[in-house]
Amino acid sequence: MHILALESSCDDTAASVIKVKRGQATCLSHIHFSQIRTHAKYGGVIPEVAAREHAVTVVPTFQEALRKAHIPLRAIDLLAVTQGPGLAPALSVGIDAGRILSGLFSIPLVGINHIEGHIASVWPCKGLRGGYAKTPELPALALVVSGGHTELLLVRKLGQYRLLGKTRDDAAGESFDKVATLLGFPYPGGPEISKRALQGNPRAILFPRPMLNDPSLDFSFSGLKTAVRYLLDKKKKRSTAYVADVCASFERAVVDVLIAKTLRAAKQANPKSVLLVGGVAANMQLRNDLAVECKKIGLPLFTAPQQLTADNATMIGLAAAFNKHNCGSRIKWKTMEALPGWELGR
Ligand code: KG4
Ligand code: ZN
């Protein structure tokens, strides 16, 4: 079976071709067009602007994915598009592209949950750097950290989830981006903060660890961003070394909270493995420290391959390939619409 997958929930237009043979997935192409340069001008993603860019890019992205995979459209057995959550105008462009192909060429169409896609990014897939050979042992505890989401989910299998905790305000990636804006870095600021943090002292400034002592598994990051703002308001002249200390101390606070809550969730839910996925999973401090902590408690950690941390279509194709429930309930192209607030595990 060949799956043509498309992702357009935010500011990345991506398409991939995934081959599935006897339960083994292989990534035949992984095409990704980022809109970052456009949105950097506005300091964040403008939904209507994102949708217009998706509309321009979507056909060339599909074409490139098919060309790289050496697969004609008629050999595609299943179309998979991100149906939600995400920005409604952006999602609609990808869904409409899928609906048109499905309707015209009679290819079944399935709508995939974007968060499930992030989770599926650690499922085994050949042809990818850093991919795993084996499926994580289930149930797994997934820490999903991205620009729009910070969630702890218990994954019983792909398609069956229990939401254990989530952010009550900003997502972890969003807090990185907002602090980066305060420091004058371009959008998205997560990678720049983690780069500067390498030169700084994580203990230089004691930022709050929001909700660390709260017994729930929920997160809150907006107070942390406000603490950084107050600090920077008082210090208008900042040396490179001082900025590095702010970045390192801020990153330390976020990572501390993410890890503490993940360990607490592991204690409560007793999973067989831990998954770290989403854009913020690219953060080396988080990757390394969570690996150390998981080792201490004897749980295998599956971290998204770097190529699949940011939004991409390979993860959407993998979710389509491995979520049997999803493929069993293919939605008709005539009726599929965007689900911008689609939550997993409720
Ligand atoms: O998953 P993703 O590509 O998009 C969403 O679904 O939101 O995540 C993007 C987020 C951005 O907030 C970006 O700043 C953050 O991931 N990010 C990072 C790093 N690389 C990307 N945050 C911290 N450290 C990084 N190295
Ligand atoms: Zn995402």
Tab-separated table of C-alpha atoms and ligand atoms in Angstrom:
chain	number	residue	atom	x	y	z
A	1	MET	CA	0.000	0.000	0.000
A	2	HIS	CA	1.173	3.555	-0.773
A	3	ILE	CA	-0.024	6.497	1.304
A	4	LEU	CA	0.230	10.110	0.149
A	5	ALA	CA	0.109	12.282	3.280
A	6	LEU	CA	-0.292	16.028	3.637
A	7	GLU	CA	0.217	18.340	6.617
A	8	SER	CA	-0.981	21.972	6.608
A	9	SER	CA	-2.241	22.668	10.138
A	10	CYS	CA	-0.006	25.658	10.838
A	11	ASP	CA	2.944	27.159	8.980
A	12	ASP	CA	4.456	24.134	7.226
A	13	THR	CA	3.228	22.682	3.943
A	14	ALA	CA	4.472	19.107	3.859
A	15	ALA	CA	3.831	15.987	1.814
A	16	SER	CA	5.236	12.471	2.109
A	17	VAL	CA	4.802	9.136	0.411
A	18	ILE	CA	4.831	6.162	2.793
A	19	LYS	CA	4.953	2.577	1.590
A	20	VAL	CA	3.467	-0.039	3.902
A	21	LYS	CA	4.299	-3.663	3.244
A	22	ARG	CA	3.587	-6.490	5.695
A	23	GLY	CA	3.270	-4.014	8.550
A	24	GLN	CA	6.598	-2.305	7.780
A	25	ALA	CA	6.495	1.391	6.838
A	26	THR	CA	9.091	3.002	4.583
A	27	CYS	CA	9.323	6.716	3.922
A	28	LEU	CA	9.769	7.151	0.155
A	29	SER	CA	9.695	10.944	0.235
A	30	HIS	CA	9.578	13.657	2.879
A	31	ILE	CA	8.924	17.126	1.421
A	32	HIS	CA	8.638	20.194	3.577
A	33	PHE	CA	8.090	23.880	2.754
A	34	SER	CA	8.357	26.171	5.748
A	35	GLN	CA	6.575	29.534	5.819
A	36	ILE	CA	8.790	30.826	8.625
A	37	ARG	CA	10.258	33.647	6.550
A	38	THR	CA	6.810	35.021	5.832
A	39	HIS	CA	5.558	34.811	9.403
A	40	ALA	CA	8.808	36.091	10.940
A	41	LYS	CA	7.842	39.534	9.530
A	42	TYR	CA	4.725	39.505	11.717
A	43	GLY	CA	6.383	37.913	14.779
A	44	GLY	CA	3.968	34.953	14.659
A	45	VAL	CA	1.658	32.963	12.398
A	46	ILE	CA	-1.235	34.874	10.789
A	47	PRO	CA	-3.846	32.188	9.895
A	48	GLU	CA	-5.109	33.814	6.680
A	49	VAL	CA	-1.559	34.442	5.451
A	50	ALA	CA	-0.661	30.817	6.246
A	51	ALA	CA	-3.692	29.593	4.279
A	52	ARG	CA	-2.752	31.664	1.234
A	53	GLU	CA	0.789	30.276	1.304
A	54	HIS	CA	-0.504	26.714	1.651
A	55	ALA	CA	-2.765	27.298	-1.362
A	56	VAL	CA	0.239	28.384	-3.449
A	57	THR	CA	2.507	25.573	-2.251
A	58	VAL	CA	0.231	22.574	-1.885
A	59	VAL	CA	0.260	21.301	-5.485
A	60	PRO	CA	4.046	21.650	-5.994
A	61	THR	CA	4.516	19.913	-2.614
A	62	PHE	CA	2.376	16.941	-3.690
A	63	GLN	CA	4.173	16.841	-7.056
A	64	GLU	CA	7.586	16.872	-5.428
A	65	ALA	CA	6.623	14.130	-2.951
A	66	LEU	CA	5.407	11.880	-5.802
A	67	ARG	CA	8.428	12.695	-7.981
A	68	LYS	CA	10.942	11.943	-5.206
A	69	ALA	CA	9.139	8.688	-4.388
A	70	HIS	CA	9.023	7.685	-8.100
A	71	ILE	CA	5.331	6.922	-7.652
A	72	PRO	CA	2.556	8.108	-9.985
A	73	LEU	CA	-0.668	9.383	-8.423
A	74	ARG	CA	-2.554	6.356	-9.793
A	75	ALA	CA	-0.385	4.089	-7.577
A	76	ILE	CA	-1.543	5.858	-4.407
A	77	ASP	CA	-3.970	3.726	-2.366
A	78	LEU	CA	-4.761	6.118	0.456
A	79	LEU	CA	-4.708	9.891	0.967
A	80	ALA	CA	-4.110	11.130	4.514
A	81	VAL	CA	-4.566	14.784	5.487
A	82	THR	CA	-4.328	16.566	8.826
A	83	GLN	CA	-7.926	17.276	9.859
A	84	GLY	CA	-7.174	19.010	13.181
A	85	PRO	CA	-6.287	20.486	15.581
A	86	GLY	CA	-4.755	23.597	14.049
A	87	LEU	CA	-5.612	26.840	12.309
A	88	ALA	CA	-8.943	26.425	10.506
A	89	PRO	CA	-8.003	28.292	7.299
A	90	ALA	CA	-4.688	26.427	7.050
A	91	LEU	CA	-6.235	23.006	7.711
A	92	SER	CA	-8.947	23.668	5.117
A	93	VAL	CA	-6.429	24.116	2.304
A	94	GLY	CA	-4.894	20.667	2.915
A	95	ILE	CA	-8.278	19.022	3.423
A	96	ASP	CA	-9.655	20.547	0.209
A	97	ALA	CA	-6.576	19.396	-1.715
A	98	GLY	CA	-7.176	15.867	-0.373
A	99	ARG	CA	-10.905	16.048	-1.134
A	100	ILE	CA	-10.272	17.127	-4.736
A	101	LEU	CA	-7.785	14.296	-5.373
A	102	SER	CA	-10.030	11.794	-3.593
A	103	GLY	CA	-13.148	12.829	-5.500
A	104	LEU	CA	-11.488	13.037	-8.912
A	105	PHE	CA	-9.336	9.920	-8.736
A	106	SER	CA	-11.425	7.731	-6.388
A	107	ILE	CA	-8.663	7.380	-3.790
A	108	PRO	CA	-9.896	6.843	-0.205
A	109	LEU	CA	-9.271	9.818	2.076
A	110	VAL	CA	-8.602	9.718	5.811
A	111	GLY	CA	-8.444	12.649	8.233
A	112	ILE	CA	-5.646	12.430	10.795
A	113	ASN	CA	-5.326	14.116	14.171
A	114	HIS	CA	-2.158	16.250	14.185
A	115	ILE	CA	-1.238	15.256	17.763
A	116	GLU	CA	-1.674	11.602	16.879
A	117	GLY	CA	0.687	12.331	13.982
A	118	HIS	CA	3.318	13.655	16.412
A	119	ILE	CA	2.882	10.501	18.523
A	120	ALA	CA	3.229	8.279	15.427
A	121	SER	CA	6.564	9.971	14.646
A	122	VAL	CA	8.256	7.427	16.942
A	123	TRP	CA	6.639	4.429	15.238
A	124	PRO	CA	9.105	2.381	13.160
A	125	CYS	CA	9.763	3.700	9.678
A	126	LYS	CA	12.585	2.805	7.304
A	127	GLY	CA	14.287	5.480	5.235
A	128	LEU	CA	14.546	8.019	8.058
A	129	ARG	CA	17.570	9.118	10.063
A	130	GLY	CA	17.170	8.312	13.775
A	131	GLY	CA	14.056	6.184	13.332
A	132	TYR	CA	13.269	3.201	15.555
A	133	ALA	CA	13.234	-0.443	14.510
A	134	LYS	CA	10.597	-1.481	17.036
A	135	THR	CA	7.188	-0.130	18.074
A	136	PRO	CA	7.149	1.381	21.593
A	137	GLU	CA	5.774	-0.949	24.220
A	138	LEU	CA	2.225	0.030	25.137
A	139	PRO	CA	0.677	1.610	27.072
A	140	ALA	CA	3.081	4.482	26.544
A	141	LEU	CA	3.217	7.854	28.228
A	142	ALA	CA	3.528	10.586	25.586
A	143	LEU	CA	4.852	14.062	26.327
A	144	VAL	CA	3.654	16.152	23.381
A	145	VAL	CA	5.423	19.512	23.329
A	146	SER	CA	4.982	21.903	20.434
A	147	GLY	CA	4.168	25.498	19.608
A	148	GLY	CA	0.455	24.886	20.064
A	149	HIS	CA	0.337	21.989	22.530
A	150	THR	CA	1.764	20.713	25.787
A	151	GLU	CA	0.070	17.497	26.803
A	152	LEU	CA	0.674	14.275	28.679
A	153	LEU	CA	-1.282	11.419	27.142
A	154	LEU	CA	-1.503	7.759	27.966
A	155	VAL	CA	-1.354	5.907	24.646
A	156	ARG	CA	-3.072	2.517	24.904
A	157	LYS	CA	-2.610	2.097	21.150
A	158	LEU	CA	-2.609	4.494	18.195
A	159	GLY	CA	-6.194	5.712	18.276
A	160	GLN	CA	-6.838	5.141	21.993
A	161	TYR	CA	-5.722	7.817	24.425
A	162	ARG	CA	-6.319	9.180	27.891
A	163	LEU	CA	-5.475	12.812	28.488
A	164	LEU	CA	-3.553	13.030	31.777
A	165	GLY	CA	-2.611	16.697	31.762
A	166	LYS	CA	-2.232	19.727	29.535
A	167	THR	CA	-1.243	23.348	29.647
A	168	ARG	CA	-3.730	25.762	31.128
A	169	ASP	CA	-2.339	28.695	29.124
A	170	ASP	CA	0.730	28.923	26.862
A	171	ALA	CA	2.237	25.827	25.265
A	172	ALA	CA	5.921	25.111	25.995
A	173	GLY	CA	6.980	26.087	22.449
A	174	GLU	CA	4.823	29.188	22.619
A	175	SER	CA	6.630	30.268	25.800
A	176	PHE	CA	10.000	29.763	24.051
A	177	ASP	CA	8.711	31.878	21.143
A	178	LYS	CA	7.348	34.642	23.404
A	179	VAL	CA	10.539	34.869	25.477
A	180	ALA	CA	12.525	34.936	22.221
A	181	THR	CA	10.423	37.906	21.065
A	182	LEU	CA	11.156	39.691	24.373
A	183	LEU	CA	14.860	39.149	23.660
A	184	GLY	CA	14.483	40.418	20.093
A	185	PHE	CA	15.029	37.071	18.324
A	186	PRO	CA	13.046	36.289	15.180
A	187	TYR	CA	10.070	33.883	15.152
A	188	PRO	CA	10.142	30.976	15.982
A	189	GLY	CA	12.577	31.573	18.802
A	190	GLY	CA	12.899	28.108	20.364
A	191	PRO	CA	15.971	27.053	18.379
A	192	GLU	CA	17.715	30.422	18.999
A	193	ILE	CA	17.066	30.255	22.758
A	194	SER	CA	18.445	26.730	22.982
A	195	LYS	CA	21.502	27.768	20.939
A	196	ARG	CA	22.227	30.781	23.204
A	197	ALA	CA	21.521	28.671	26.301
A	198	LEU	CA	24.560	26.530	25.472
A	199	GLN	CA	26.801	29.514	26.378
A	200	GLY	CA	24.882	30.464	29.536
A	201	ASN	CA	24.607	29.406	33.162
A	202	PRO	CA	21.281	27.664	33.884
A	203	ARG	CA	21.590	28.584	37.565
A	204	ALA	CA	22.324	32.300	37.008
A	205	ILE	CA	18.688	33.378	37.428
A	206	LEU	CA	16.128	31.490	39.469
A	207	PHE	CA	12.948	31.620	37.382
A	208	PRO	CA	9.717	30.160	38.794
A	209	ARG	CA	8.820	26.529	38.007
A	210	PRO	CA	5.068	27.031	37.467
A	211	MET	CA	2.762	24.360	38.914
A	212	LEU	CA	5.702	22.174	39.880
A	213	ASN	CA	4.176	21.526	43.287
A	214	ASP	CA	0.607	21.353	42.040
A	215	PRO	CA	-0.588	17.735	42.352
A	216	SER	CA	-2.277	17.795	38.916
A	217	LEU	CA	-0.461	16.849	35.725
A	218	ASP	CA	-1.341	20.195	34.135
A	219	PHE	CA	1.168	22.822	33.059
A	220	SER	CA	1.215	26.623	33.001
A	221	PHE	CA	3.904	28.644	31.257
A	222	SER	CA	2.515	32.166	30.969
A	223	GLY	CA	3.746	33.187	34.453
A	224	LEU	CA	7.259	32.113	33.536
A	225	LYS	CA	7.199	34.322	30.447
A	226	THR	CA	5.950	37.219	32.619
A	227	ALA	CA	8.825	36.647	35.059
A	228	VAL	CA	11.275	36.935	32.153
A	229	ARG	CA	9.526	40.117	30.974
A	230	TYR	CA	9.792	41.768	34.434
A	231	LEU	CA	13.461	40.878	34.602
A	232	LEU	CA	14.212	42.251	31.131
A	233	ASP	CA	12.203	45.437	31.784
A	234	LYS	CA	14.614	46.194	34.612
A	235	LYS	CA	17.687	45.457	32.520
A	236	LYS	CA	17.611	47.378	29.270
A	237	LYS	CA	21.345	47.059	28.578
A	238	ARG	CA	22.199	43.399	28.163
A	239	SER	CA	25.522	41.809	27.339
A	240	THR	CA	25.679	38.675	25.185
A	241	ALA	CA	26.717	36.719	28.303
A	242	TYR	CA	23.715	38.023	30.261
A	243	VAL	CA	21.324	37.072	27.426
A	244	ALA	CA	22.884	33.595	27.359
A	245	ASP	CA	22.258	33.292	31.126
A	246	VAL	CA	18.605	34.337	30.675
A	247	CYS	CA	18.184	31.751	27.891
A	248	ALA	CA	19.867	28.969	29.877
A	249	SER	CA	17.927	29.751	33.073
A	250	PHE	CA	14.606	30.003	31.231
A	251	GLU	CA	15.232	26.771	29.320
A	252	ARG	CA	16.203	25.057	32.584
A	253	ALA	CA	12.912	26.130	34.210
A	254	VAL	CA	10.808	24.805	31.290
A	255	VAL	CA	12.737	21.537	31.086
A	256	ASP	CA	12.541	21.028	34.873
A	257	VAL	CA	8.750	21.365	34.840
A	258	LEU	CA	8.275	19.156	31.764
A	259	ILE	CA	10.435	16.411	33.233
A	260	ALA	CA	8.966	16.582	36.748
A	261	LYS	CA	5.411	16.285	35.439
A	262	THR	CA	6.350	13.458	33.073
A	263	LEU	CA	7.940	11.499	35.925
A	264	ARG	CA	4.895	12.121	38.118
A	265	ALA	CA	2.616	10.911	35.306
A	266	ALA	CA	4.786	7.817	34.859
A	267	LYS	CA	4.434	7.022	38.558
A	268	GLN	CA	0.663	7.360	38.398
A	269	ALA	CA	-0.076	5.704	35.049
A	270	ASN	CA	2.559	2.946	35.094
A	271	PRO	CA	3.384	2.984	31.351
A	272	LYS	CA	5.779	0.577	29.630
A	273	SER	CA	7.574	3.324	27.701
A	274	VAL	CA	7.817	7.114	27.398
A	275	LEU	CA	7.499	9.101	24.153
A	276	LEU	CA	8.860	12.606	23.590
A	277	VAL	CA	7.379	14.244	20.487
A	278	GLY	CA	6.558	17.631	18.916
A	279	GLY	CA	8.588	20.675	17.894
A	280	VAL	CA	10.102	21.248	21.355
A	281	ALA	CA	11.365	17.649	21.318
A	282	ALA	CA	14.137	19.092	19.133
A	283	ASN	CA	15.523	20.709	22.309
A	284	MET	CA	18.701	18.836	23.222
A	285	GLN	CA	18.528	19.718	26.926
A	286	LEU	CA	15.060	18.183	27.152
A	287	ARG	CA	16.030	15.150	25.057
A	288	ASN	CA	19.167	14.429	27.083
A	289	ASP	CA	17.770	15.109	30.548
A	290	LEU	CA	14.592	13.123	29.988
A	291	ALA	CA	16.714	10.223	28.695
A	292	VAL	CA	18.735	10.273	31.935
A	293	GLU	CA	15.607	10.373	34.120
A	294	CYS	CA	13.837	7.608	32.181
A	295	LYS	CA	16.910	5.426	32.477
A	296	LYS	CA	16.882	5.950	36.263
A	297	ILE	CA	13.321	4.611	36.503
A	298	GLY	CA	13.913	1.842	33.962
A	299	LEU	CA	11.548	3.073	31.252
A	300	PRO	CA	12.610	3.088	27.587
A	301	LEU	CA	12.375	6.555	26.029
A	302	PHE	CA	11.401	7.005	22.381
A	303	THR	CA	12.283	10.488	21.144
A	304	ALA	CA	11.030	11.704	17.767
A	305	PRO	CA	13.785	11.596	15.125
A	306	GLN	CA	15.032	15.207	14.669
A	307	GLN	CA	13.589	15.214	11.117
A	308	LEU	CA	10.133	14.490	12.550
A	309	THR	CA	10.069	16.860	15.543
A	310	ALA	CA	8.749	19.869	13.606
A	311	ASP	CA	5.478	19.551	11.703
A	312	ASN	CA	5.799	17.142	8.780
A	313	ALA	CA	3.701	14.819	6.646
A	314	THR	CA	5.639	11.604	7.320
A	315	MET	CA	4.136	11.485	10.823
A	316	ILE	CA	0.665	11.955	9.302
A	317	GLY	CA	1.330	9.052	6.920
A	318	LEU	CA	2.566	6.900	9.814
A	319	ALA	CA	-0.574	7.616	11.844
A	320	ALA	CA	-2.646	6.622	8.801
A	321	ALA	CA	-0.594	3.457	8.398
A	322	PHE	CA	-0.672	2.298	12.010
A	323	ASN	CA	-3.995	3.529	13.384
A	324	LYS	CA	-6.198	0.707	12.205
A	325	HIS	CA	-9.292	2.399	13.575
A	326	ASN	CA	-8.591	5.477	11.454
A	327	CYS	CA	-8.174	3.553	8.232
A	328	GLY	CA	-11.269	1.532	9.032
A	329	SER	CA	-13.414	4.628	9.140
A	330	ARG	CA	-12.346	6.546	6.049
A	331	ILE	CA	-14.322	9.710	5.811
A	332	LYS	CA	-16.003	10.423	2.500
A	333	TRP	CA	-14.352	13.226	0.572
A	334	LYS	CA	-17.708	14.961	0.227
A	335	THR	CA	-18.187	15.539	3.944
A	336	MET	CA	-14.718	16.020	5.434
A	337	GLU	CA	-14.176	19.347	7.149
A	338	ALA	CA	-11.535	20.888	9.408
A	339	LEU	CA	-11.699	20.143	13.149
A	340	PRO	CA	-9.568	23.028	14.549
A	341	GLY	CA	-10.225	22.080	18.191
A	342	TRP	CA	-9.962	18.267	17.879
A	343	GLU	CA	-8.582	16.991	21.209
A	344	LEU	CA	-7.252	13.509	21.821
A	345	GLY	CA	-8.191	11.432	24.820
A	346	ARG	CA	-11.218	13.217	26.219
B	1	KG4	O1	5.449	20.881	16.355
B	1	KG4	P1	5.795	22.213	15.808
B	1	KG4	O2	6.646	22.277	14.570
B	1	KG4	O3	4.520	23.044	15.491
B	1	KG4	C1	3.352	22.988	16.233
B	1	KG4	O4	2.582	22.001	16.054
B	1	KG4	O5	3.183	23.909	17.048
B	1	KG4	O6	6.512	23.033	16.991
B	1	KG4	C2	7.064	24.300	16.789
B	1	KG4	C3	7.571	24.816	18.119
B	1	KG4	C4	7.925	26.298	18.094
B	1	KG4	O7	7.318	26.915	19.210
B	1	KG4	C5	9.444	26.295	18.215
B	1	KG4	O8	9.973	27.432	18.860
B	1	KG4	C6	9.671	25.060	19.053
B	1	KG4	O9	8.755	24.112	18.525
B	1	KG4	N1	11.055	24.572	18.953
B	1	KG4	C7	11.920	24.532	20.000
B	1	KG4	C8	13.160	24.064	19.483
B	1	KG4	N2	12.993	23.811	18.139
B	1	KG4	C9	11.696	24.131	17.848
B	1	KG4	N3	11.770	24.871	21.285
B	1	KG4	C10	12.828	24.718	22.102
B	1	KG4	N4	14.032	24.285	21.687
B	1	KG4	C11	14.239	23.934	20.398
B	1	KG4	N5	15.443	23.489	20.007
B	2	ZN	ZN	2.809	20.121	15.546
